[in-house]
mmCIF file of C-alpha atoms in Angstrom:
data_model
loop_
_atom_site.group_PDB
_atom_site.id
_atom_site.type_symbol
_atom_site.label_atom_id
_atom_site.label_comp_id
_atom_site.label_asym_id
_atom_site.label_seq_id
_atom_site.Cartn_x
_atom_site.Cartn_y
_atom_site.Cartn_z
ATOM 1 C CA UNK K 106 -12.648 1.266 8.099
ATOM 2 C CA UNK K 107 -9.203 -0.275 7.954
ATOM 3 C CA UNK K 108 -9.125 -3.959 7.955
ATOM 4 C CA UNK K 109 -7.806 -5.777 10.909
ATOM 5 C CA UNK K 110 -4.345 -7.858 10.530
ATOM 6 C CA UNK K 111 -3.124 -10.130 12.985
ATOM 7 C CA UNK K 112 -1.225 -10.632 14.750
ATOM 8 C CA UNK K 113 0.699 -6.991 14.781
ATOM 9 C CA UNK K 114 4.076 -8.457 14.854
ATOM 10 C CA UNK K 115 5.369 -11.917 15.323
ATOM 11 C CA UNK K 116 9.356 -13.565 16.067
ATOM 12 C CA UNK K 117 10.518 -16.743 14.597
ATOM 13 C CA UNK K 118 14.007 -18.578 13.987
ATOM 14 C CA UNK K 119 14.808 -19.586 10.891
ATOM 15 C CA UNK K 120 12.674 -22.509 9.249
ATOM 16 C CA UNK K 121 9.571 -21.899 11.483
ATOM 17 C CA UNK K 122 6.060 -21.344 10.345
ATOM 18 C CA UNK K 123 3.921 -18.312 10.074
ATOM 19 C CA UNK K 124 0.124 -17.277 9.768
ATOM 20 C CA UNK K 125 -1.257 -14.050 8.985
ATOM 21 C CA UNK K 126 -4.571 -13.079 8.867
ATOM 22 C CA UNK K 127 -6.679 -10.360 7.407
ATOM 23 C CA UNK K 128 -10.205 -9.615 7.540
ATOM 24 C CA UNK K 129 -12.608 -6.834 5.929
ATOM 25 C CA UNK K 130 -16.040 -5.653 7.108
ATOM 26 C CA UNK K 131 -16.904 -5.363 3.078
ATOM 27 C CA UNK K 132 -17.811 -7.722 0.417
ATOM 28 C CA UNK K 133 -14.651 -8.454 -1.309
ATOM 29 C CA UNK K 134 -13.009 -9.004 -4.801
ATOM 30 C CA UNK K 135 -9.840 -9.511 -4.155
ATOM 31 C CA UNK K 136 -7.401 -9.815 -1.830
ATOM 32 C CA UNK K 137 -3.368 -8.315 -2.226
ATOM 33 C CA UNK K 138 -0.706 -8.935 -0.195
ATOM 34 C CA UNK K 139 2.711 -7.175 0.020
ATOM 35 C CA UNK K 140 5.854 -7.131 1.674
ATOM 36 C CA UNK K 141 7.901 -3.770 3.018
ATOM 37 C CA UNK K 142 11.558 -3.880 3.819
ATOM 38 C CA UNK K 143 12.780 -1.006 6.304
ATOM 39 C CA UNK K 144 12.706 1.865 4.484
ATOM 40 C CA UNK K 145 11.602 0.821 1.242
ATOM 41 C CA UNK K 146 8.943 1.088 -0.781
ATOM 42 C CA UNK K 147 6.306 -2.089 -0.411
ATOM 43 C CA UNK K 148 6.620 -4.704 -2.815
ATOM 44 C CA UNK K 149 3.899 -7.062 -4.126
ATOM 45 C CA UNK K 150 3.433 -10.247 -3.554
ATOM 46 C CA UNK K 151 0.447 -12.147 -4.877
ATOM 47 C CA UNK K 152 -3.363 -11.199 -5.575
ATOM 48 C CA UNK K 153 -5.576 -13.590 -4.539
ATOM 49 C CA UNK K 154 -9.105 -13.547 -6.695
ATOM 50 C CA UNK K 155 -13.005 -14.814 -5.634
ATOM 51 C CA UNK K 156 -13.405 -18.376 -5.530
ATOM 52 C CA UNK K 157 -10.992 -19.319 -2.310
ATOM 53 C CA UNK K 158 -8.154 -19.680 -4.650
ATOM 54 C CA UNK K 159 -4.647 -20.109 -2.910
ATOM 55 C CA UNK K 160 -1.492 -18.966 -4.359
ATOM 56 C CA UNK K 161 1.816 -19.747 -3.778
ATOM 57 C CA UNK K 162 4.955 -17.631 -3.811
ATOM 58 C CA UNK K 163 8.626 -19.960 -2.752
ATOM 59 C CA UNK K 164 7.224 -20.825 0.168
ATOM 60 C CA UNK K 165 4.528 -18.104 0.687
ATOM 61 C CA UNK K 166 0.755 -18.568 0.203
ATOM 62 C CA UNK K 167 -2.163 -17.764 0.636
ATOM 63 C CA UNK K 168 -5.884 -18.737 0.842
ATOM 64 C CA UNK K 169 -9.230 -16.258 0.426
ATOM 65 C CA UNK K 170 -12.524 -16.909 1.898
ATOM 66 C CA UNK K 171 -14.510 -14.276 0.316
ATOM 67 C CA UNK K 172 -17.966 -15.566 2.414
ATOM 68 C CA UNK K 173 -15.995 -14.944 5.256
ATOM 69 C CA UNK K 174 -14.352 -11.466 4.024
ATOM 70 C CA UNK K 175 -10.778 -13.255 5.163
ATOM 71 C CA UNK K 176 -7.410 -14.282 3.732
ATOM 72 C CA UNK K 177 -4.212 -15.789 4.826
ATOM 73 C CA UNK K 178 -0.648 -15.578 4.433
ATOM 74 C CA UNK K 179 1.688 -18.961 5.319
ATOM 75 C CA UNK K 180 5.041 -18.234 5.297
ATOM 76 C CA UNK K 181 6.291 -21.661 5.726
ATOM 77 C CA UNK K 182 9.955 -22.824 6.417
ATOM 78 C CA UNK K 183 11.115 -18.481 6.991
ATOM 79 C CA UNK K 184 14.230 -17.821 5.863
ATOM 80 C CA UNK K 185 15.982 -14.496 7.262
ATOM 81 C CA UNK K 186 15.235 -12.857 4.068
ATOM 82 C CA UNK K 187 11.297 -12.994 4.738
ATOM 83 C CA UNK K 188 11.583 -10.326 8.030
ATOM 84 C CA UNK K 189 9.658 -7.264 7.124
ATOM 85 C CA UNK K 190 6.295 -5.949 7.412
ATOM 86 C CA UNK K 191 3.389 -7.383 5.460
ATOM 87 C CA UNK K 192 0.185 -5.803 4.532
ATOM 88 C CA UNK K 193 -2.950 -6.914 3.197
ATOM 89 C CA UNK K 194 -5.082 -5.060 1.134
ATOM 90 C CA UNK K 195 -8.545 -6.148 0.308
ATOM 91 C CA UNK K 196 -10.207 -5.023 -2.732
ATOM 92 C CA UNK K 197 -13.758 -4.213 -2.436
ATOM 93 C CA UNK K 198 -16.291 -5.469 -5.288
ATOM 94 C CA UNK K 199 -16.569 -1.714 -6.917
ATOM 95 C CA UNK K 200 -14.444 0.754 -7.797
ATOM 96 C CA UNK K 201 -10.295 1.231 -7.690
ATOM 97 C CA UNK K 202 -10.093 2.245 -3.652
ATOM 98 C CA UNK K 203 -7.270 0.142 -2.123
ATOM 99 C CA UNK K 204 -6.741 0.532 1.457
ATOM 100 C CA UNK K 205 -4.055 -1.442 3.651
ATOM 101 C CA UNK K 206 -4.509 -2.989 6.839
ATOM 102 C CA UNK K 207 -2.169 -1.955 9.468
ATOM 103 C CA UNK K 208 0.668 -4.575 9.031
ATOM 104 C CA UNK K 209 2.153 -7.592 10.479
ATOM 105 C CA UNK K 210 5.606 -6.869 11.752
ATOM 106 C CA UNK K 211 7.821 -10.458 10.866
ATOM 107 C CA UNK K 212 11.272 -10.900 12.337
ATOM 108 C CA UNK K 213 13.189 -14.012 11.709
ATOM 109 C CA UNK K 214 15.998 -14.415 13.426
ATOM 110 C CA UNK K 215 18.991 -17.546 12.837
ATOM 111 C CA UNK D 746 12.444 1.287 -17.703
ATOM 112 C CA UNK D 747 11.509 4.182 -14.544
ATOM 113 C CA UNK D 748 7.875 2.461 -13.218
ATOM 114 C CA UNK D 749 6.621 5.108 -10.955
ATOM 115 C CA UNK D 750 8.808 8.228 -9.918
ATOM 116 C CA UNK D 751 8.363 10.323 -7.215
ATOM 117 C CA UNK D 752 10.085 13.671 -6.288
ATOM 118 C CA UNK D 753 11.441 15.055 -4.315
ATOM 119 C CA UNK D 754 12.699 12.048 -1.772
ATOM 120 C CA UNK D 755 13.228 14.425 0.979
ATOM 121 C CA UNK D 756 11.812 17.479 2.011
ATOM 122 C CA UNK D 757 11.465 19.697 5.089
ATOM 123 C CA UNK D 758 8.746 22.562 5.259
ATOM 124 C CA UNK D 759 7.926 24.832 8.204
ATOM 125 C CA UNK D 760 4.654 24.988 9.631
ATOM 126 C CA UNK D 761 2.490 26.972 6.937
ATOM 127 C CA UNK D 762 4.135 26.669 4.054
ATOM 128 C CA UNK D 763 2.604 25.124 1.055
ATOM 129 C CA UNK D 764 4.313 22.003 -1.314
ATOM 130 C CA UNK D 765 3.587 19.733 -4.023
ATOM 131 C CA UNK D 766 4.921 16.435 -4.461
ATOM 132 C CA UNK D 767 5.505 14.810 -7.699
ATOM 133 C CA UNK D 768 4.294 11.318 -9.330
ATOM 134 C CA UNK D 769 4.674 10.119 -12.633
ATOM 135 C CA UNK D 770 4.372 6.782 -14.470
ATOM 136 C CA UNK D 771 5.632 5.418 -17.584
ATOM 137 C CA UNK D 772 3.620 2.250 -17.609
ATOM 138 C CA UNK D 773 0.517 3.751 -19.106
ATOM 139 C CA UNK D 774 -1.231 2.779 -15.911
ATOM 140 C CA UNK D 775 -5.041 3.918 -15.504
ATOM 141 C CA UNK D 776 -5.535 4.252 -11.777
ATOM 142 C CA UNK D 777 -2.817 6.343 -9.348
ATOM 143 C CA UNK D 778 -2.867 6.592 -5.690
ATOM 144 C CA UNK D 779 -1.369 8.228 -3.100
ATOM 145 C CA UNK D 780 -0.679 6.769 0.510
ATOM 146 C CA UNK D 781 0.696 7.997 3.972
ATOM 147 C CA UNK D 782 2.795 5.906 6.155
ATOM 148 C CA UNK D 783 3.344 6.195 9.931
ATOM 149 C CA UNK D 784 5.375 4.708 12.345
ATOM 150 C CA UNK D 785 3.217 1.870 13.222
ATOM 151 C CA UNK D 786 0.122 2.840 11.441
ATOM 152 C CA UNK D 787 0.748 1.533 8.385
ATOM 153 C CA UNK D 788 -0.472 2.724 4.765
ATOM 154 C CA UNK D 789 -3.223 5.292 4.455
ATOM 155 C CA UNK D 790 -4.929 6.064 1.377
ATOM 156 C CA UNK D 791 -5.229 9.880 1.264
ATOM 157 C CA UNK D 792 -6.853 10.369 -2.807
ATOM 158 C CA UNK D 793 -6.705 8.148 -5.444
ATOM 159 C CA UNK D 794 -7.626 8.740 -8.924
ATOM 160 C CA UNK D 795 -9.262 5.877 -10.966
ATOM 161 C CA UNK D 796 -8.649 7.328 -14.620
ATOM 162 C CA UNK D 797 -7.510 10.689 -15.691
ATOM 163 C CA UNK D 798 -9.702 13.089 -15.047
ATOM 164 C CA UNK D 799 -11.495 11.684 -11.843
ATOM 165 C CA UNK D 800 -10.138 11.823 -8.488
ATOM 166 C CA UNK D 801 -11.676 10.451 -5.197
ATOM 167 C CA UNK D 802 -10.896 10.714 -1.514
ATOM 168 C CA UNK D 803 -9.553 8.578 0.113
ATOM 169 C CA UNK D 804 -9.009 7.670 4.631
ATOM 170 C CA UNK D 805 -7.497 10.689 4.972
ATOM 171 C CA UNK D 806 -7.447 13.527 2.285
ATOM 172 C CA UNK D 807 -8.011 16.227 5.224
ATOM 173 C CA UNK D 808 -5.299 18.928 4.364
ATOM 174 C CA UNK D 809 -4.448 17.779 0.840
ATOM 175 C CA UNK D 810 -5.281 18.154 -2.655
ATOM 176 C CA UNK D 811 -4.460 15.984 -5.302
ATOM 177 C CA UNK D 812 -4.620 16.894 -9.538
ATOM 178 C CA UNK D 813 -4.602 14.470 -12.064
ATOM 179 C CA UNK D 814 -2.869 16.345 -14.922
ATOM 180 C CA UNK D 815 -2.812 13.873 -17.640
ATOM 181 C CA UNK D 816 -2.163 10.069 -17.752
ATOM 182 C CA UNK D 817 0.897 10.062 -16.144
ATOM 183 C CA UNK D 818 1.248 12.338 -13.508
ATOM 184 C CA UNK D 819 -0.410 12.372 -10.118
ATOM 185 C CA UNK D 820 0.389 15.336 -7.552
ATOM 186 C CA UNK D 821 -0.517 15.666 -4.040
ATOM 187 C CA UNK D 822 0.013 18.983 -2.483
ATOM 188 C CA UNK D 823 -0.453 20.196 1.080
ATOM 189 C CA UNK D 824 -1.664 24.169 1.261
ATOM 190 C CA UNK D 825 -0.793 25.037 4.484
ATOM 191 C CA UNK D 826 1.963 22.429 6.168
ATOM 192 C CA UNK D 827 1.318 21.050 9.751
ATOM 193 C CA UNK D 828 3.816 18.915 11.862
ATOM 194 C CA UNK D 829 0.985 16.178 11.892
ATOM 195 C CA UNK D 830 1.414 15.995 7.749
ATOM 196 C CA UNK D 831 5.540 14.978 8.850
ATOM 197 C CA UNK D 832 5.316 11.142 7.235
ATOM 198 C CA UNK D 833 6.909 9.176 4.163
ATOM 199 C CA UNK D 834 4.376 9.444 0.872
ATOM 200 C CA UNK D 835 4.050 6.729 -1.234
ATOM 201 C CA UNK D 836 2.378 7.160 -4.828
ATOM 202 C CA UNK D 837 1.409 4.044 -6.675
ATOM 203 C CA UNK D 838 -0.242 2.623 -9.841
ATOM 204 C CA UNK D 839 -1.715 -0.128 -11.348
ATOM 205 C CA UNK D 840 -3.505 -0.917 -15.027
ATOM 206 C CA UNK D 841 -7.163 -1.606 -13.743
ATOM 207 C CA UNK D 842 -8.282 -2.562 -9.848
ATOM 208 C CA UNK D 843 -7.847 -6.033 -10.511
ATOM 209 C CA UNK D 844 -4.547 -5.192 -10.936
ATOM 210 C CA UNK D 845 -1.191 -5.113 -8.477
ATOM 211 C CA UNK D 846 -0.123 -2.017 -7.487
ATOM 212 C CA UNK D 847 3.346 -0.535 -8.492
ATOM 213 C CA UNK D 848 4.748 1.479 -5.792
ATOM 214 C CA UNK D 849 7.530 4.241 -6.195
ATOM 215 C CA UNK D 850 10.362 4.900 -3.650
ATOM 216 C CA UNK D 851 8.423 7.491 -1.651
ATOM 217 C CA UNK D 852 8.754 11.048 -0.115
ATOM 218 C CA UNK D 853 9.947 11.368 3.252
ATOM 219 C CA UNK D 854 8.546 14.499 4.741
ATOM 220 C CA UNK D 855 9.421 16.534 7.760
ATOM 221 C CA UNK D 856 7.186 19.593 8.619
ATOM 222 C CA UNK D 857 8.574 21.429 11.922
#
C-alpha cells in the first residue's frame, strides 16, 4: 500500500508557509523526503531516522513520529525556487523496499 | 564522476515488441531500484534488487523483468510492450537502506 501525502497539491506566494504530511500503515525506520522539478529526475532532500528527530534543510524541515507512522515537511518562508513536487518515502523496519507516496504538487508564485 | 546512468532517454516501441533499458552505477552502491512515474501517480517501485544477485518485486513488476548482472548494472526489460507500460523510468541506488537514494535522469517511454 502506498502511503498517503497530503495535501495533493497546494499554491502559495512567495514567503508563505507550507505543511506536508505523510503517513504509512507500517512500522517505520525511516522516513525520506525528495523534491522533483518538471521533468527531472527527483532529488533528495533529507532522511529523517527513529527517535522524532527533525532536520532542517535552508528553510525546509522536517519532524518523524515513528509511534504514529507520520512525518512532516515545513517549508517555511517559500521562495519561487521551492515549486515542484515532493515525495515522501517511508522506509519500513526490514529490508531495502522504498516506495513513494503519491506527491504533493507545490507552486509558489511572486 | 557519472552517479547512476540510464539509457536510452527516449524510446518508442510498438505494441509487442520487446526492450531493455539500461542502469549502471559507479558509486559501488549495494541496493538498485527501478521506479515508474505517471502523470499524477507518482513513483512506483516495479523490482528492486538489495545486493547483487537478489532481486525482489516490487508495486508493480507485472510485465517486467529485471537482471542484476553484476554490481553495477541493473536492467529492466519489458517482453511484450503494451501502451499501458508508455511512462518515464527512473533507476536509482543507494549504499545500504538507511541510505538516500541516487536517482539517474530517467527513460521516457512511449509504446503505441
Amino acid at each position: 500500500q502506498q502511503p498517503v501525502q497530503s495535501p495533493q497539491a497546494v499554491i502559495l506566494r512567495e514567503g508563505e508557509d507550507a505543511v506536508i504530511n505523510c503517513s504509512s500503515s507500517k512500522a517505520l525506520y525511516s522516513v525520506h523526503w525528495y523534491r522533483q522539478k518538471h521533468g527531472e529526475a527527483p532529488v533528495f532532500l533529507m532522511i529523517l531516522l527513529k527517535g522524532g528527530e527533525q532536520k532542517g534543510h535552508d528553510k525546509i524541515s522536517a519532524s518523524f513520529n515513528e509511534k504514529k507512522q507520520q512525518s512532516s515537511l515545513y517549508l517555511t518562508a517559500s521562495q519561487l525556487s521551492y515549486s515542484g513536487t515532493y515525495f515522501c518515502g517511508p522506509q519500513e523496519t526490514s529490508g531495502s523496499r522504498l516506495t513513494f507516496g503519491e506527491g504533493t504538487q507545490l507552486t509558489v508564485n511572486p | 564522476n557519472a552517479g547512476v546512468t540510464q539509457t536510452p532517454k527516449f524510446q518508442v516501441l510498438k505494441t509487442g515488441q520487446s526492450m531493455t533499458l539500461q542502469c549502471a552505477q559507479d558509486m559501488n552502491h549495494n541496493s538498485m531500484y527501478w521506479y515508474r512515474q505517471d502523470p499524477g501517480m507518482g513513483l512506483r517501485l516495479i523490482y528492486y534488487s538489495a545486493s547483487e544477485g537478489t532481486t525482489d518485486k516490487g508495486e508493480v513488476p507485472n510485465g517486467y523483468n529485471v537482471s542484476r548482472l553484476n554490481k553495477r548494472e541493473f536492467s529492466l526489460r519489458l517482453e511484450s510492450a503494451a501502451p499501458s507500460q508508455t511512462s518515464v523510468y527512473f533507476c536509482a541506488s543507494r549504499s545500504g537502506f538507511y541510505e538516500k537514494l541516487f536517482f539517474g535522469s530517467g527513460t521516457q517511454l512511449s509504446v503505441l
